[in-house]
Amino acid sequence: MIVNKSIHVLTITIMSLALIILLFSYDNPIILLIITLLFFAVFYKYNSVKKITQGIIYFIPFMLITVIINMIFVWDGRTVLFYILHKPVTLEALIYAVILSYKLLLIIYLFMIINLLVDSDTAVSYFSSKMPKSTLTFMIAMKLFPSMKEKIHNLKLIYTVRGVNFNHEKKTDLIKSYMPILSVLLENTLEGAFDIGEAAYVRGFLSSKRSIYEKQTLKKRDIIIILINILLIFLIIFCKFKNLYNIDIYQGLKSLSLINKFSITAAVLIILEGLIICM
C-alpha cells in the first residue's frame, strides 16, 4: 500500500469531515457523481483501482436489501411502477433507495482513501501531540473492544459448564442469564483500563511534552485543501440553515432542480480539491 506522507493528517481529517457532512446533507446525484470521480481519481493516482471493485461487492447486497425494504414500507412518490399486495411501488422510492445505498458506498470509499493516504503511526503521533488524553482514551478503547468478543465466548463456556442456560425463550430469563457474564466482563475491562493507565503514569505519560522525531508541517497544498473544505462546510451549513437547494425525490422527478448554484459551487470546489490532491 502506498502511503502519501506529503499530505498532512489534519488536511485529510478536515477533508473527510467535509465530505461526510456533504454526503449526509444532500441527495443531489450531480454532487454524488463528482465525489465519485474524486475518489476514482485518488484510487487511480495511488494504484489502488482494485478497491473500487471491493466497495461494489459491499454495495450490491446492501442496495438490494434497501430497495426491498423501501418497496415494502414506503409508498410515497408520483410515478407508480407496479403494485405488490395492493401497495404501490413508485419510481421515486426505488431511486431514493439506490441513492441511499450509493451514499454508503461512497462512505466506504472515503474510509478506504483515508487508509490509503494516512499512515497510522503518523496519525497517532500527530493527535497525541495535540490531544494526548483523548488519543490515549481512544487507543485504550481500540485495544479493549476487540478482546471483548473472545472474553464473552470464554465466559459463556465457563458458565455453561456451571449449569447456566443461555437458550431461554423468554427475553427476561435470557437477560438474567447473561448478567453474570456482563458483570465479570465489566470488572475485567475496568481492571485492564486501570492497568494501562497505571503503566502510562509510571512511564511519565503527560509529565512533559512528547518527543516528536518526524514533525509534519502544513504545506501550501495542505492550506489550500483545508481552506476549500472549510469553505465547503460553511456553504453546506448556510444552505441548510436557509433551507436552500434541498431535494425531495418523492415529490416527483420533474420537480427536481439538480443544477443549481450550490451543486455547481460544490462541484467546482471538489474538482479543484481533487486536482490538488492528485498533483
JSON list of C-alpha atoms in Angstrom, two decimals, residues 23 32 59-60 62-63 95-109:
[
{"chain": "A", "resi": 23, "resn": "LEU", "atom": "CA", "xyz": [-22.96, 13.17, 1.84]},
{"chain": "A", "resi": 32, "resn": "LEU", "atom": "CA", "xyz": [-22.53, 12.28, -5.69]},
{"chain": "A", "resi": 59, "resn": "PHE", "atom": "CA", "xyz": [-22.66, -2.10, -2.19]},
{"chain": "A", "resi": 60, "resn": "ILE", "atom": "CA", "xyz": [-24.73, -4.60, -4.20]},
{"chain": "A", "resi": 62, "resn": "PHE", "atom": "CA", "xyz": [-26.93, -3.57, 0.76]},
{"chain": "A", "resi": 63, "resn": "MET", "atom": "CA", "xyz": [-28.60, -1.89, -2.22]},
{"chain": "A", "resi": 95, "resn": "ILE", "atom": "CA", "xyz": [-34.35, 5.91, -6.82]},
{"chain": "A", "resi": 96, "resn": "TYR", "atom": "CA", "xyz": [-34.18, 7.05, -3.20]},
{"chain": "A", "resi": 97, "resn": "ALA", "atom": "CA", "xyz": [-33.16, 3.54, -2.07]},
{"chain": "A", "resi": 98, "resn": "VAL", "atom": "CA", "xyz": [-30.43, 3.37, -4.71]},
{"chain": "A", "resi": 99, "resn": "ILE", "atom": "CA", "xyz": [-29.12, 6.83, -3.78]},
{"chain": "A", "resi": 100, "resn": "LEU", "atom": "CA", "xyz": [-29.10, 5.94, -0.07]},
{"chain": "A", "resi": 101, "resn": "SER", "atom": "CA", "xyz": [-27.15, 2.75, -0.80]},
{"chain": "A", "resi": 102, "resn": "TYR", "atom": "CA", "xyz": [-24.78, 4.60, -3.10]},
{"chain": "A", "resi": 103, "resn": "LYS", "atom": "CA", "xyz": [-24.02, 7.14, -0.38]},
{"chain": "A", "resi": 104, "resn": "LEU", "atom": "CA", "xyz": [-22.98, 4.25, 1.86]},
{"chain": "A", "resi": 105, "resn": "LEU", "atom": "CA", "xyz": [-20.69, 3.05, -0.93]},
{"chain": "A", "resi": 106, "resn": "LEU", "atom": "CA", "xyz": [-19.08, 6.49, -1.06]},
{"chain": "A", "resi": 107, "resn": "ILE", "atom": "CA", "xyz": [-18.58, 6.41, 2.72]},
{"chain": "A", "resi": 108, "resn": "ILE", "atom": "CA", "xyz": [-16.82, 3.05, 2.30]},
{"chain": "A", "resi": 109, "resn": "TYR", "atom": "CA", "xyz": [-14.63, 4.53, -0.44]}
]
